[in-house]
Amino acid sequence: MPDLPFPDPALPDPALPDPALPDPALPDPAFPDPPFPDPINAAERVTISSGAHQAEFAPGGGGRLTRLSTGSHDWIVPLTATEWAAGKWPRAGSYPLVPYSNRIRNGVFTFNGARHALQSVPGRPQAIHGAGLFQPWQVRNHTADSIDLVLAQPSGVLGWPWPFECVQRYRLDARGLRLSLSVINQGDSAMPCGLGIHPYFTAERVTLNARRVWPADADGLPTGSRVKHVRELRWSAEGCDTYLSQWEGRATLHWADGHELALHADPAFAHVVVYTAPGSQFLCVEPVTNVADAFNLAAAGETRTGMQVLEPGERFAATALIALTPPRGQR
């Protein structure tokens, strides 16, 4: 199989509109909107390895995993850019989703009777993917085959009113890359939250077994769910952005040359998003704990959103294994 023509990491994610467009104003924000870090600096890189497996990270670039490879094979689209504007993050690598996954409609939600307005990505009315991917993370522990990345976020960052600490713990071994995500509410009141990862795999298709789909409206946000079996998704000219739940916590990604990657997620990752842009050659398979717009759906009475509520000092964690299997002749 020839090398994949990876998208230019300097280009914006196609799901995001032109960042030159005016940012829609949100009514009655609970907090002033500090500017997004601009540009985001991902120049510093740190690596871990185990045998032929290697992983690279950019702590300052939103705590991103920038490369995951076995020998010459890249499992995710390599992120080579060293800086980018907040609204034009690269379609490459993998980034953490914290303190929630995916979009919040109009950047506004109500929790425990209080209304909260979040700062949105420039040019887009929906707040998206949390604040973690825009912030510099710190390296807490780093060995030859492991790394812990830590984000200590004070209250008010991008409008999020609760302080929290999030830890990404990566361990690389002969089987693959193990990941633990955890978040602690460091505020003095209950905090809604969610977690996830957003990897841009180089695979062509994914097989899984999911029994519930959350159809999206014109704004890319679900309004409910229905029973539907989904077993395979792949690259396509039309692209896809599919919200799924009631899945088995396992997905297998396939390459034409025989490489396979098995994603094992614990039950905390109750949802999974499969995304690919029209005509692109990346496939995002995102284990997440909550569906898009979970906070608003939960406030409207939906019980399957996956939204977590953490009391002060409470911790929530989710783990996953990315098992890497080269073709038989290359093992």
Short mmCIF file of C-alpha atoms in Angstrom, two decimals:
data_model
loop_
_atom_site.label_atom_id
_atom_site.label_comp_id
_atom_site.label_asym_id
_atom_site.label_seq_id
_atom_site.Cartn_x
_atom_site.Cartn_y
_atom_site.Cartn_z
CA MET A 1 0.00 0.00 0.00
CA PRO A 2 1.52 3.39 -0.89
CA ASP A 3 1.98 6.02 1.75
CA LEU A 4 -1.27 7.79 2.56
CA PRO A 5 -1.54 11.37 1.30
CA PHE A 6 -2.00 12.90 4.72
CA PRO A 7 -3.88 16.21 4.89
CA ASP A 8 -1.83 19.34 5.41
CA PRO A 9 -1.68 19.82 9.19
CA ALA A 10 -1.80 23.57 8.68
CA LEU A 11 -5.31 23.35 7.22
CA PRO A 12 -8.33 23.78 9.51
CA ASP A 13 -10.49 20.86 10.49
CA PRO A 14 -13.22 20.80 7.80
CA ALA A 15 -15.84 20.62 10.52
CA LEU A 16 -14.88 24.17 11.49
CA PRO A 17 -16.00 27.19 9.48
CA ASP A 18 -13.70 29.97 8.34
CA PRO A 19 -12.12 31.40 11.51
CA ALA A 20 -12.07 34.81 9.83
CA LEU A 21 -15.86 34.99 10.27
CA PRO A 22 -17.09 37.01 13.24
CA ASP A 23 -17.53 35.14 16.49
CA PRO A 24 -21.25 35.16 17.38
CA ALA A 25 -21.88 36.92 20.67
CA LEU A 26 -23.29 34.84 23.49
CA PRO A 27 -25.90 36.55 25.69
CA ASP A 28 -25.22 37.21 29.36
CA PRO A 29 -21.90 35.35 29.73
CA ALA A 30 -21.23 34.24 33.27
CA PHE A 31 -17.53 34.99 32.81
CA PRO A 32 -15.61 37.35 30.56
CA ASP A 33 -14.09 35.67 27.53
CA PRO A 34 -10.29 35.58 27.80
CA PRO A 35 -8.62 35.12 24.44
CA PHE A 36 -7.77 31.66 23.20
CA PRO A 37 -4.05 30.94 23.45
CA ASP A 38 -2.84 32.13 20.07
CA PRO A 39 -0.80 30.72 18.58
CA ILE A 40 -0.74 27.35 20.30
CA ASN A 41 2.89 26.31 20.70
CA ALA A 42 3.67 22.63 20.10
CA ALA A 43 7.40 22.93 19.47
CA GLU A 44 8.48 20.85 22.48
CA ARG A 45 8.21 17.10 21.85
CA VAL A 46 8.78 14.16 24.18
CA THR A 47 8.79 10.48 23.23
CA ILE A 48 8.25 7.07 24.77
CA SER A 49 8.97 3.70 23.19
CA SER A 50 8.69 -0.04 23.66
CA GLY A 51 10.34 -2.34 21.14
CA ALA A 52 9.32 -1.14 17.66
CA HIS A 53 6.45 0.99 19.03
CA GLN A 54 7.02 4.72 19.52
CA ALA A 55 4.76 7.54 20.70
CA GLU A 56 5.49 11.27 20.63
CA PHE A 57 3.72 14.06 22.52
CA ALA A 58 3.51 17.86 22.49
CA PRO A 59 2.70 18.86 26.09
CA GLY A 60 2.45 22.56 25.23
CA GLY A 61 0.25 21.88 22.22
CA GLY A 62 -2.87 20.89 24.11
CA GLY A 63 -1.36 17.73 25.58
CA ARG A 64 -1.49 16.09 22.17
CA LEU A 65 -0.25 12.70 21.07
CA THR A 66 1.55 13.77 17.90
CA ARG A 67 2.75 10.44 16.56
CA LEU A 68 2.11 6.74 17.14
CA SER A 69 4.15 4.38 15.00
CA THR A 70 5.50 0.86 14.71
CA GLY A 71 8.63 0.91 12.61
CA SER A 72 7.77 2.93 9.51
CA HIS A 73 3.99 2.55 9.91
CA ASP A 74 2.07 5.53 11.28
CA TRP A 75 -1.13 4.51 13.06
CA ILE A 76 -2.29 8.12 13.37
CA VAL A 77 -1.71 11.06 11.05
CA PRO A 78 1.63 12.51 12.20
CA LEU A 79 1.37 16.04 13.56
CA THR A 80 4.42 17.91 12.31
CA ALA A 81 3.19 21.50 12.74
CA THR A 82 4.82 23.26 15.69
CA GLU A 83 2.21 26.01 16.12
CA TRP A 84 -1.28 26.91 14.92
CA ALA A 85 -4.13 29.30 15.59
CA ALA A 86 -6.76 28.12 18.07
CA GLY A 87 -9.46 27.92 15.40
CA LYS A 88 -7.25 26.03 12.93
CA TRP A 89 -6.00 23.04 14.85
CA PRO A 90 -4.36 20.31 12.76
CA ARG A 91 -6.30 17.32 11.51
CA ALA A 92 -3.59 15.09 12.92
CA GLY A 93 -2.38 13.38 16.06
CA SER A 94 -4.80 12.89 18.94
CA TYR A 95 -5.98 15.36 21.56
CA PRO A 96 -7.82 15.07 24.88
CA LEU A 97 -11.45 16.09 25.28
CA VAL A 98 -11.95 17.65 28.71
CA PRO A 99 -14.04 18.74 30.57
CA TYR A 100 -16.55 17.52 27.98
CA SER A 101 -16.64 15.84 24.61
CA ASN A 102 -17.82 17.42 21.38
CA ARG A 103 -20.23 20.35 21.08
CA ILE A 104 -22.44 22.37 23.41
CA ARG A 105 -25.26 24.10 21.58
CA ASN A 106 -24.61 27.84 21.27
CA GLY A 107 -21.97 27.44 23.97
CA VAL A 108 -24.65 27.69 26.66
CA PHE A 109 -26.00 25.16 29.17
CA THR A 110 -27.92 25.09 32.45
CA PHE A 111 -26.82 22.96 35.38
CA ASN A 112 -28.43 22.85 38.83
CA GLY A 113 -30.49 25.90 37.94
CA ALA A 114 -27.55 28.09 36.90
CA ARG A 115 -26.92 29.19 33.33
CA HIS A 116 -23.36 28.99 32.00
CA ALA A 117 -21.97 30.53 28.79
CA LEU A 118 -18.72 29.21 27.36
CA GLN A 119 -16.32 30.80 24.93
CA SER A 120 -16.62 29.20 21.49
CA VAL A 121 -14.02 28.47 18.85
CA PRO A 122 -13.63 31.63 16.74
CA GLY A 123 -16.27 31.67 14.02
CA ARG A 124 -18.46 28.95 15.52
CA PRO A 125 -21.49 29.35 17.81
CA GLN A 126 -21.03 25.97 19.52
CA ALA A 127 -18.40 25.49 22.19
CA ILE A 128 -16.49 22.38 21.13
CA HIS A 129 -14.24 19.72 22.69
CA GLY A 130 -13.61 21.51 25.99
CA ALA A 131 -10.61 23.63 26.90
CA GLY A 132 -7.93 20.97 27.24
CA LEU A 133 -6.81 20.96 23.62
CA PHE A 134 -6.12 24.71 23.77
CA GLN A 135 -4.04 24.71 26.97
CA PRO A 136 -0.41 23.80 27.72
CA TRP A 137 -0.05 20.63 29.79
CA GLN A 138 2.77 19.80 32.17
CA VAL A 139 4.88 16.64 32.21
CA ARG A 140 4.58 15.10 35.69
CA ASN A 141 6.33 11.76 35.11
CA HIS A 142 8.35 10.61 32.10
CA THR A 143 10.16 7.29 31.72
CA ALA A 144 11.37 5.39 28.66
CA ASP A 145 7.94 3.83 28.10
CA SER A 146 5.50 6.06 30.00
CA ILE A 147 4.41 9.65 30.47
CA ASP A 148 1.88 11.55 32.58
CA LEU A 149 0.55 14.85 31.26
CA VAL A 150 -1.29 17.13 33.68
CA LEU A 151 -3.62 20.08 33.21
CA ALA A 152 -4.49 22.12 36.30
CA GLN A 153 -7.21 24.45 35.02
CA PRO A 154 -8.46 27.29 37.24
CA SER A 155 -12.06 28.44 37.15
CA GLY A 156 -13.14 30.78 34.37
CA VAL A 157 -10.91 29.46 31.57
CA LEU A 158 -12.96 29.81 28.36
CA GLY A 159 -15.97 30.37 30.60
CA TRP A 160 -15.80 27.03 32.46
CA PRO A 161 -16.73 27.96 36.04
CA TRP A 162 -15.14 25.03 37.92
CA PRO A 163 -11.44 24.45 38.58
CA PHE A 164 -10.28 20.92 37.86
CA GLU A 165 -7.21 18.78 37.33
CA CYS A 166 -6.98 16.32 34.45
CA VAL A 167 -4.28 13.67 34.06
CA GLN A 168 -3.47 11.78 30.87
CA ARG A 169 -1.42 8.69 31.70
CA TYR A 170 0.14 6.84 28.75
CA ARG A 171 2.00 3.52 28.93
CA LEU A 172 3.56 1.82 25.90
CA ASP A 173 4.31 -1.91 25.93
CA ALA A 174 4.59 -4.81 23.49
CA ARG A 175 0.83 -4.89 23.01
CA GLY A 176 0.33 -1.20 22.31
CA LEU A 177 -0.56 2.11 23.97
CA ARG A 178 -2.51 2.15 27.23
CA LEU A 179 -4.28 5.34 28.23
CA SER A 180 -5.92 6.49 31.43
CA LEU A 181 -7.81 9.79 31.59
CA SER A 182 -8.92 11.19 34.92
CA VAL A 183 -10.45 14.43 36.14
CA ILE A 184 -10.89 15.78 39.69
CA ASN A 185 -13.35 18.52 40.57
CA GLN A 186 -11.33 21.06 42.55
CA GLY A 187 -14.21 23.46 43.00
CA ASP A 188 -16.64 23.89 45.88
CA SER A 189 -19.80 22.82 44.02
CA ALA A 190 -20.92 19.91 41.85
CA MET A 191 -19.43 19.91 38.33
CA PRO A 192 -20.82 18.25 35.20
CA CYS A 193 -18.17 16.72 33.00
CA GLY A 194 -17.13 14.27 30.33
CA LEU A 195 -13.90 12.90 28.88
CA GLY A 196 -12.62 11.49 25.61
CA ILE A 197 -9.84 11.31 23.05
CA HIS A 198 -9.91 12.45 19.43
CA PRO A 199 -7.38 10.44 17.37
CA TYR A 200 -6.95 10.87 13.61
CA PHE A 201 -6.19 7.31 12.51
CA THR A 202 -4.78 6.50 9.07
CA ALA A 203 -7.06 3.45 8.75
CA GLU A 204 -9.58 3.09 5.92
CA ARG A 205 -12.44 1.50 7.87
CA VAL A 206 -13.59 0.49 11.33
CA THR A 207 -15.69 -2.46 12.44
CA LEU A 208 -17.58 -2.39 15.73
CA ASN A 209 -20.92 -3.35 17.22
CA ALA A 210 -23.08 -0.44 18.35
CA ARG A 211 -26.83 -0.63 18.96
CA ARG A 212 -27.84 3.01 19.36
CA VAL A 213 -27.29 6.01 17.09
CA TRP A 214 -27.82 9.70 17.88
CA PRO A 215 -28.82 11.42 14.61
CA ALA A 216 -27.49 14.96 14.29
CA ASP A 217 -29.33 18.06 13.11
CA ALA A 218 -28.00 20.71 10.72
CA ASP A 219 -25.77 22.07 13.50
CA GLY A 220 -24.13 18.68 14.04
CA LEU A 221 -25.91 18.19 17.37
CA PRO A 222 -28.12 15.25 18.40
CA THR A 223 -31.68 15.85 19.51
CA GLY A 224 -32.28 12.29 20.72
CA SER A 225 -31.41 8.69 19.90
CA ARG A 226 -32.86 5.56 18.35
CA VAL A 227 -32.03 1.89 18.14
CA LYS A 228 -29.94 1.03 15.09
CA HIS A 229 -27.19 -1.54 14.62
CA VAL A 230 -23.96 -0.10 13.20
CA ARG A 231 -21.17 -2.54 12.35
CA GLU A 232 -18.86 -0.77 9.88
CA LEU A 233 -17.93 2.76 8.85
CA ARG A 234 -15.22 3.90 6.42
CA TRP A 235 -13.77 6.73 4.36
CA SER A 236 -16.27 8.14 1.90
CA ALA A 237 -16.72 11.03 -0.49
CA GLU A 238 -19.54 12.30 1.74
CA GLY A 239 -17.73 11.91 5.06
CA CYS A 240 -19.51 11.05 8.29
CA ASP A 241 -19.94 12.34 11.82
CA THR A 242 -21.72 9.56 13.68
CA TYR A 243 -22.62 9.49 17.38
CA LEU A 244 -23.02 5.96 18.77
CA SER A 245 -23.67 4.35 22.13
CA GLN A 246 -24.52 0.92 23.52
CA TRP A 247 -21.36 -0.39 21.91
CA GLU A 248 -19.22 -3.26 23.15
CA GLY A 249 -16.21 -1.11 24.02
CA ARG A 250 -14.20 -2.63 21.18
CA ALA A 251 -13.52 -1.37 17.67
CA THR A 252 -11.10 -2.76 15.08
CA LEU A 253 -9.48 -0.43 12.55
CA HIS A 254 -8.31 -1.90 9.26
CA TRP A 255 -5.60 -0.96 6.75
CA ALA A 256 -5.42 -2.28 3.20
CA ASP A 257 -1.91 -3.66 3.79
CA GLY A 258 -3.01 -5.86 6.69
CA HIS A 259 -2.24 -3.65 9.68
CA GLU A 260 -4.95 -3.77 12.35
CA LEU A 261 -5.56 -1.77 15.49
CA ALA A 262 -7.93 -2.94 18.22
CA LEU A 263 -9.36 -0.21 20.41
CA HIS A 264 -10.52 -1.53 23.80
CA ALA A 265 -12.38 0.95 25.99
CA ASP A 266 -13.70 0.42 29.50
CA PRO A 267 -17.43 0.91 30.25
CA ALA A 268 -16.84 4.52 31.31
CA PHE A 269 -16.39 5.25 27.60
CA ALA A 270 -20.08 4.58 27.02
CA HIS A 271 -20.16 6.49 23.73
CA VAL A 272 -18.06 6.53 20.58
CA VAL A 273 -17.88 9.05 17.74
CA VAL A 274 -16.77 8.10 14.23
CA TYR A 275 -15.78 11.07 12.09
CA THR A 276 -14.19 11.53 8.69
CA ALA A 277 -14.32 14.62 6.49
CA PRO A 278 -15.62 14.42 2.90
CA GLY A 279 -12.91 13.01 0.67
CA SER A 280 -10.36 12.81 3.48
CA GLN A 281 -8.03 9.93 4.26
CA PHE A 282 -8.21 9.91 8.03
CA LEU A 283 -10.69 8.16 10.26
CA CYS A 284 -11.43 9.43 13.75
CA VAL A 285 -12.74 6.79 16.14
CA GLU A 286 -13.24 8.62 19.43
CA PRO A 287 -14.08 6.80 22.67
CA VAL A 288 -15.94 9.34 24.81
CA THR A 289 -17.94 9.28 28.00
CA ASN A 290 -20.72 11.60 26.81
CA VAL A 291 -22.67 12.32 23.67
CA ALA A 292 -22.49 15.77 22.08
CA ASP A 293 -24.51 18.45 23.90
CA ALA A 294 -24.93 16.08 26.83
CA PHE A 295 -25.47 18.83 29.40
CA ASN A 296 -28.42 20.34 27.55
CA LEU A 297 -29.90 16.96 26.66
CA ALA A 298 -29.67 15.87 30.29
CA ALA A 299 -31.33 19.10 31.42
CA ALA A 300 -34.18 18.30 29.01
CA GLY A 301 -34.67 14.89 30.61
CA GLU A 302 -32.54 12.60 28.40
CA THR A 303 -31.09 9.85 30.60
CA ARG A 304 -28.58 8.23 28.21
CA THR A 305 -26.19 11.15 27.66
CA GLY A 306 -23.26 9.82 29.69
CA MET A 307 -22.88 13.13 31.52
CA GLN A 308 -20.98 12.73 34.79
CA VAL A 309 -21.53 14.85 37.89
CA LEU A 310 -18.58 15.21 40.26
CA GLU A 311 -18.94 16.50 43.79
CA PRO A 312 -16.10 18.65 45.18
CA GLY A 313 -12.96 16.53 45.39
CA GLU A 314 -14.49 13.65 43.45
CA ARG A 315 -12.52 11.89 40.70
CA PHE A 316 -13.75 10.27 37.48
CA ALA A 317 -11.55 8.12 35.24
CA ALA A 318 -11.73 6.13 32.01
CA THR A 319 -9.16 3.81 30.44
CA ALA A 320 -8.45 2.43 26.98
CA LEU A 321 -5.96 0.21 25.18
CA ILE A 322 -4.85 0.85 21.61
CA ALA A 323 -3.57 -2.60 20.61
CA LEU A 324 -1.23 -2.46 17.61
CA THR A 325 -1.00 -5.44 15.23
CA PRO A 326 1.32 -5.24 12.21
CA PRO A 327 0.81 -7.73 9.35
CA ARG A 328 1.96 -11.24 10.22
CA GLY A 329 5.21 -10.99 8.25
CA GLN A 330 6.21 -7.78 10.09
CA ARG A 331 5.68 -8.95 13.69
#
